[in-house]
XYZ file of C-alpha atoms in Angstrom:
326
model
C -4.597 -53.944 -16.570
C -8.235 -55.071 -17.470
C -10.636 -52.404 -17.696
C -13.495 -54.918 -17.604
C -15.911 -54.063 -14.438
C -15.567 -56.393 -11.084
C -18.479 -58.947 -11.079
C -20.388 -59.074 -7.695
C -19.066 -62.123 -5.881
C -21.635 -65.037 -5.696
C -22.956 -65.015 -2.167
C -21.726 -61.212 -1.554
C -25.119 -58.961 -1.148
C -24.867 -56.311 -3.347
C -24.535 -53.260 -0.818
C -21.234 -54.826 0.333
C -20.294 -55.139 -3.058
C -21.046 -51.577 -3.741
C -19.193 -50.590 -0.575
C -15.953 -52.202 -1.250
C -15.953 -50.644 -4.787
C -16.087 -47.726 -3.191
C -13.340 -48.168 -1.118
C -11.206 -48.597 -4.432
C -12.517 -45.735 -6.365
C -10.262 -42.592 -7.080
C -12.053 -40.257 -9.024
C -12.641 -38.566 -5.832
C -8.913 -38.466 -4.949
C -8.143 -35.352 -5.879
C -11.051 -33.650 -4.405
C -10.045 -35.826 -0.910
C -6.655 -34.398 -1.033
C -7.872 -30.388 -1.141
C -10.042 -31.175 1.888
C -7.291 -33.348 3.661
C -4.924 -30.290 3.501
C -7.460 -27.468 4.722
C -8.332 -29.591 7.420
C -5.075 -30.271 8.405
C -4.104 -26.918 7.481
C -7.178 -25.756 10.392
C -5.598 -23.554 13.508
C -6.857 -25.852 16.106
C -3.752 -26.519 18.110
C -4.992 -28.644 21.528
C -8.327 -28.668 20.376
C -7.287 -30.886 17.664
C -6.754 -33.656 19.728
C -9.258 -32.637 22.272
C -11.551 -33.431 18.833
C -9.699 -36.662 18.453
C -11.029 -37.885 21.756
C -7.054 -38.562 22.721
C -8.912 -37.170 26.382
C -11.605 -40.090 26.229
C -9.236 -42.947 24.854
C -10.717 -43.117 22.220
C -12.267 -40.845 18.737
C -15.103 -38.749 20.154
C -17.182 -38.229 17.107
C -19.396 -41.674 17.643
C -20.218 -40.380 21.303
C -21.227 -36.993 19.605
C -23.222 -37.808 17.233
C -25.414 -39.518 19.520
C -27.141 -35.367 19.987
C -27.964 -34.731 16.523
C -29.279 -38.747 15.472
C -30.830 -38.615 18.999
C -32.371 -35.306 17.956
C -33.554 -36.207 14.767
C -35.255 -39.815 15.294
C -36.682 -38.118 18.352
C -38.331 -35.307 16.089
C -39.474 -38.016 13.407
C -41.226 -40.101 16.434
C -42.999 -36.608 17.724
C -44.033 -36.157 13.709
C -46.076 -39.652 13.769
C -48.469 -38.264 16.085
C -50.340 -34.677 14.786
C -49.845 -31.305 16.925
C -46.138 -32.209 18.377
C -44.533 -30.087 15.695
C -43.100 -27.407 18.174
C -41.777 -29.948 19.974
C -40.661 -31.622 16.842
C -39.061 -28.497 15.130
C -36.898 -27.725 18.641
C -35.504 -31.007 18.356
C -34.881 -30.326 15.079
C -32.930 -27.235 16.098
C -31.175 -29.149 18.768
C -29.327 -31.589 16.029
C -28.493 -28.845 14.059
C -27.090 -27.085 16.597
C -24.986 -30.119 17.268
C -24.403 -31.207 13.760
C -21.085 -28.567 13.516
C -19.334 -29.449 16.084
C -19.690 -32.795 15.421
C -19.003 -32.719 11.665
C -15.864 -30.895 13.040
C -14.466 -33.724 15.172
C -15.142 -36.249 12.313
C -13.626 -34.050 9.376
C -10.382 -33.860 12.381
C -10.218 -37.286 12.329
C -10.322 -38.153 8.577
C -7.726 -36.587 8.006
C -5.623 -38.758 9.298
C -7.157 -41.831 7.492
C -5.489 -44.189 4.919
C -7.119 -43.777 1.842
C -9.390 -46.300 1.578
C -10.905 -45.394 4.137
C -11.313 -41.497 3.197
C -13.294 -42.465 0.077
C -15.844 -44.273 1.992
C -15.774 -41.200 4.942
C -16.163 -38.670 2.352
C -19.127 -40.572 1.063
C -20.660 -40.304 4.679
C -20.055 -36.715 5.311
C -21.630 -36.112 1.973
C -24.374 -37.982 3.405
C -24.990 -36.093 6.715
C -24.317 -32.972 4.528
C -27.587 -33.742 2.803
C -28.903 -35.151 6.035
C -28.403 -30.981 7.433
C -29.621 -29.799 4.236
C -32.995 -31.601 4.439
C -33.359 -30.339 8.209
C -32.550 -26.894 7.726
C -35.225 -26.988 5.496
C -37.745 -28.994 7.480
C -36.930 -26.276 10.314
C -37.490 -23.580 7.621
C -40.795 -25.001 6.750
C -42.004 -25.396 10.180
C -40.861 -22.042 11.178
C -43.313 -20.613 8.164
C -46.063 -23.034 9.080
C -45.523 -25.706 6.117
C -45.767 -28.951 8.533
C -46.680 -31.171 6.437
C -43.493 -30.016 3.968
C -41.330 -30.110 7.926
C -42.426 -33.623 8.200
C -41.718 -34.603 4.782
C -38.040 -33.075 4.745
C -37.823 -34.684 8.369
C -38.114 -38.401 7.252
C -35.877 -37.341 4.281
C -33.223 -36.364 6.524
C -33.748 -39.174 8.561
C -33.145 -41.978 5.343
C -29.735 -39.357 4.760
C -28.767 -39.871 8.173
C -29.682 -44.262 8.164
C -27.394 -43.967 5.099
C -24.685 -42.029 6.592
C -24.815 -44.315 9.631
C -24.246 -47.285 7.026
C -21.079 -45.850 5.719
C -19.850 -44.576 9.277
C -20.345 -48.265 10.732
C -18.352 -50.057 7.255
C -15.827 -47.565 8.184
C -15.795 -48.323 11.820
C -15.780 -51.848 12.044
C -15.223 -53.206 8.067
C -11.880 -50.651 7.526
C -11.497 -50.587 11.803
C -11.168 -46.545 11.302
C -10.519 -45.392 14.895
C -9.960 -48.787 16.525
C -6.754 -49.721 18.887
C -4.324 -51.295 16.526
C -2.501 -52.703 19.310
C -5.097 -53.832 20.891
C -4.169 -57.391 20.543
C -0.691 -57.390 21.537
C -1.272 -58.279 25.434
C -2.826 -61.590 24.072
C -0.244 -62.297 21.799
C 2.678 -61.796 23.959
C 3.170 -64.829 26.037
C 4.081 -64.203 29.560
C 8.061 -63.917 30.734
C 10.973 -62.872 29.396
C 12.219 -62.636 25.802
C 15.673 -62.310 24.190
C 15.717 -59.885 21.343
C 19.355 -59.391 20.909
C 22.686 -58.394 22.165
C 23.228 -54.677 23.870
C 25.131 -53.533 20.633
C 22.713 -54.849 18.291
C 20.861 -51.417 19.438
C 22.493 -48.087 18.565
C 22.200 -45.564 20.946
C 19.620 -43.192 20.015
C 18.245 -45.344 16.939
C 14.626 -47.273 16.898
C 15.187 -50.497 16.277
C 12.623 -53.550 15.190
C 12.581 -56.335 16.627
C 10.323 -59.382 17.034
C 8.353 -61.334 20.035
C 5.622 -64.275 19.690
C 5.569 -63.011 15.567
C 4.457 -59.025 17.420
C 6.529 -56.441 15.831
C 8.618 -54.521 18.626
C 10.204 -51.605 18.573
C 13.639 -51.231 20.647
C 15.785 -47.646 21.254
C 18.470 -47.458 23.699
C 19.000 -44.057 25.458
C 22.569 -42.265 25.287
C 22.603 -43.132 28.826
C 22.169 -46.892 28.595
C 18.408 -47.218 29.549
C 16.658 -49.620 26.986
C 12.644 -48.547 26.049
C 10.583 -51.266 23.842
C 6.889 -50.657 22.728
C 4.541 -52.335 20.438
C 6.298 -51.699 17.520
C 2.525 -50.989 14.995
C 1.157 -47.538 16.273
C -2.211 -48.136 17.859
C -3.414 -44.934 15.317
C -3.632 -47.294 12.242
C -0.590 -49.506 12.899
C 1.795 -47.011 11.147
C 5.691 -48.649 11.791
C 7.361 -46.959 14.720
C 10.383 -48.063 14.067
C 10.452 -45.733 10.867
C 9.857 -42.793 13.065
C 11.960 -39.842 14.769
C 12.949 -40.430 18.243
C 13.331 -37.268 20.264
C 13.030 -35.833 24.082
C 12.268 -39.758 25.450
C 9.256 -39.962 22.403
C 8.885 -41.510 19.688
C 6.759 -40.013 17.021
C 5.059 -42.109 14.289
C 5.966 -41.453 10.293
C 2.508 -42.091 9.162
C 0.133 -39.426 10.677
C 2.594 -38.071 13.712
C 0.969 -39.505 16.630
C 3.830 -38.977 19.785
C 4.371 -41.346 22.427
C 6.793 -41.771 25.340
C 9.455 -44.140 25.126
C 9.287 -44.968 28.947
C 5.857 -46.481 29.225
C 4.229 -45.750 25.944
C 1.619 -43.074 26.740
C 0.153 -41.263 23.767
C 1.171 -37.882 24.110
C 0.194 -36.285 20.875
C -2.650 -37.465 18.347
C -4.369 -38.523 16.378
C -3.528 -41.721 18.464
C -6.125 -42.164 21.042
C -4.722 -44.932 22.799
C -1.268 -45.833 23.930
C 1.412 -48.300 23.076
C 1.517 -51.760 25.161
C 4.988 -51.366 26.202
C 7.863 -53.779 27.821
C 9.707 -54.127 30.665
C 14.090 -54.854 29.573
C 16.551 -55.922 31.077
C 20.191 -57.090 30.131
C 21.340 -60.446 30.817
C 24.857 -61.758 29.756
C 25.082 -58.649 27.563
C 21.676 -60.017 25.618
C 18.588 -57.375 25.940
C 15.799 -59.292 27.154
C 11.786 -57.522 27.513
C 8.366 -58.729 28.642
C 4.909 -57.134 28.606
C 4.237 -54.775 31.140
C 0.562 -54.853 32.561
C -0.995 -51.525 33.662
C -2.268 -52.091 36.689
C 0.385 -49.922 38.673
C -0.652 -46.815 37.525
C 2.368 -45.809 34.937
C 0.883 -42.490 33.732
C 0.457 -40.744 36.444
C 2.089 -37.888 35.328
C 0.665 -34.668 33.909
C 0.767 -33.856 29.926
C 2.899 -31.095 30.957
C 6.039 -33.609 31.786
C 5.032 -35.954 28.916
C 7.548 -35.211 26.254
C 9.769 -32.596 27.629
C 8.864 -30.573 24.290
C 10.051 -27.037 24.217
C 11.523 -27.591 28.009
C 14.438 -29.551 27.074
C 13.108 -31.899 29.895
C 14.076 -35.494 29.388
C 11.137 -37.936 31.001
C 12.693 -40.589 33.311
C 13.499 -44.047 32.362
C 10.787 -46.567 32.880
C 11.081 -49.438 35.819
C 12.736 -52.849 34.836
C 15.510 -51.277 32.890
C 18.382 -53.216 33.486
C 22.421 -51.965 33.320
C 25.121 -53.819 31.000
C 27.283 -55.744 33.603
């Protein structure tokens, strides 16, 4: 393999370039996996996916950091205009106050990232590290009387924290870190049924893959005879269901170990924030047959504490449309 440097595409502006070499970099690697294992290795239990915003339906970190950047760019418009700094230095206070928590839900979060994507995240929480940095010591210079060193460190902080909004919004929306993955399959999937396969085509107990309109679906038949079939790529990062361990009516993912149910597809463990799209079956002439369901009957009305069935021994129930062998 050449060891020659990339050459900036003609027409490609030159932070883009910059940004995708960063994606491919690994001489931060091994530094990415020590802080992937302490954070995974963090006593959080529910809180961790309280922190992935599995509660909100999707990652809460962009709705939290709207304190701190509010803070901040609040502070540096009070700075512009002379005797405001006690206001300025309490807002000051105010993001750093929020700046842990925060940090907190997006460190949760990248964890669970493909790589790519943690070298560009680390580069952003390095970013808002020196963003906290520069405000601590605005704050401390403000506190002593030093406002025109406050200020100075304040705008500082600010240009960390425009940087580290770059990075978070490549990461967002150019690697889609935190988006639905399966967000598309309701308008893929045309409408009616679809023949997959014949009843013992499908091992009992067994996840199965299985194809409709080109949209990878995954297929287990229960013990009992009741089929399940869910978007087959998990809406996490599109890890391949169909690869994962199927236990207590769930099906958990091999990639990052977001749970969901079998019956309707309802995320029941993180770091997947939204559920699967999931089908309705039905057996015809001994051929399985499935179609989109649409949620707008209310499917998850039930209570986390019936979701899984985990440590209860509680099977969930089979979802509607499930069709018997004749």
């Amino acid at each position: 393999m050449s060891s020659t440097p990339r050459r900036r595409p003609i027409g490609q502006n030159r932070v883009l370039w910059l940004l995708d070499r960063l994606e491919r970099e690994p001489r931060a690697d091994a530094v990415i996996d020590l802080l992937r294992r302490g954070v995974r290795a963090l006593p959080l239990g529910r809180g961790r996916d309280l922190l992935h915003g599995r509660w909100l339906g999707h990652p809460a970190h962009p709705l939290m950091v709207q304190v701190p950047i509010g803070s901040w760019l609040s502070a540096a418009v009070l700075d512009l205009r002379p005797g405001r700094s006690r206001e300025s230095g309490m807002l000051v206070g105010v993001g750093l106050a929020a700046a842990a928590p925060t940090a907190l839900a997006g460190w949760v979060d990248w964890a669970d990232l493909h790589r790519q994507q943690q070298r560009v995240g680390l580069a952003h929480a390095l970013s808002n590290l020196t963003a906290v940095g520069l405000y601590a010591a605005s704050l401390t210079c403000r506190v002593k009387g030093r406002e025109a060193a406050g200020r100075a460190y304040g705008f500082l902080g600010l240009t960390a924290v425009g940087v580290g909004g770059m990075l978070g919004g490549h990461l967002a929306y150019r690697q889609a870190s935190g988006a639905n993955h399966a967000e598309e399959v309701p308008h893929v999937v045309t409408e009616g049924w679809h023949r997959i396969g014949t009843v013992d085509e499908f091992p009992a107990g067994q996840p199965v893959r299985r194809s409709v309109d080109d949209v990878p679906v995954l297929v287990v038949r229960e013990p009992g005879g009741a089929i399940h079939a869910l978007a087959e790529r998990c809406s996490h990062l599109a890890g391949p269901l169909s690869e994962g361990t199927v236990a207590d009516g769930c099906v958990r993912c091999p990639w990052h170990g977001s749970v969901f149910r079998l019956s309707d597809g309802w995320n029941v463990r993180g770091p997947a924030t939204a559920p699967q799209p999931a089908f309705e079956t039905r057996v015809t002439d001994g051929h399985v047959e499935v179609r989109l369901r649409h949620e707008d009957e209310g499917d998850h009305e039930e209570n986390d504490r019936d979701l899984v069935g985990q440590g209860s021994g509680k099977r969930p129930g089979a979802a509607r449309g499930h069709g018997d062998s004749d």
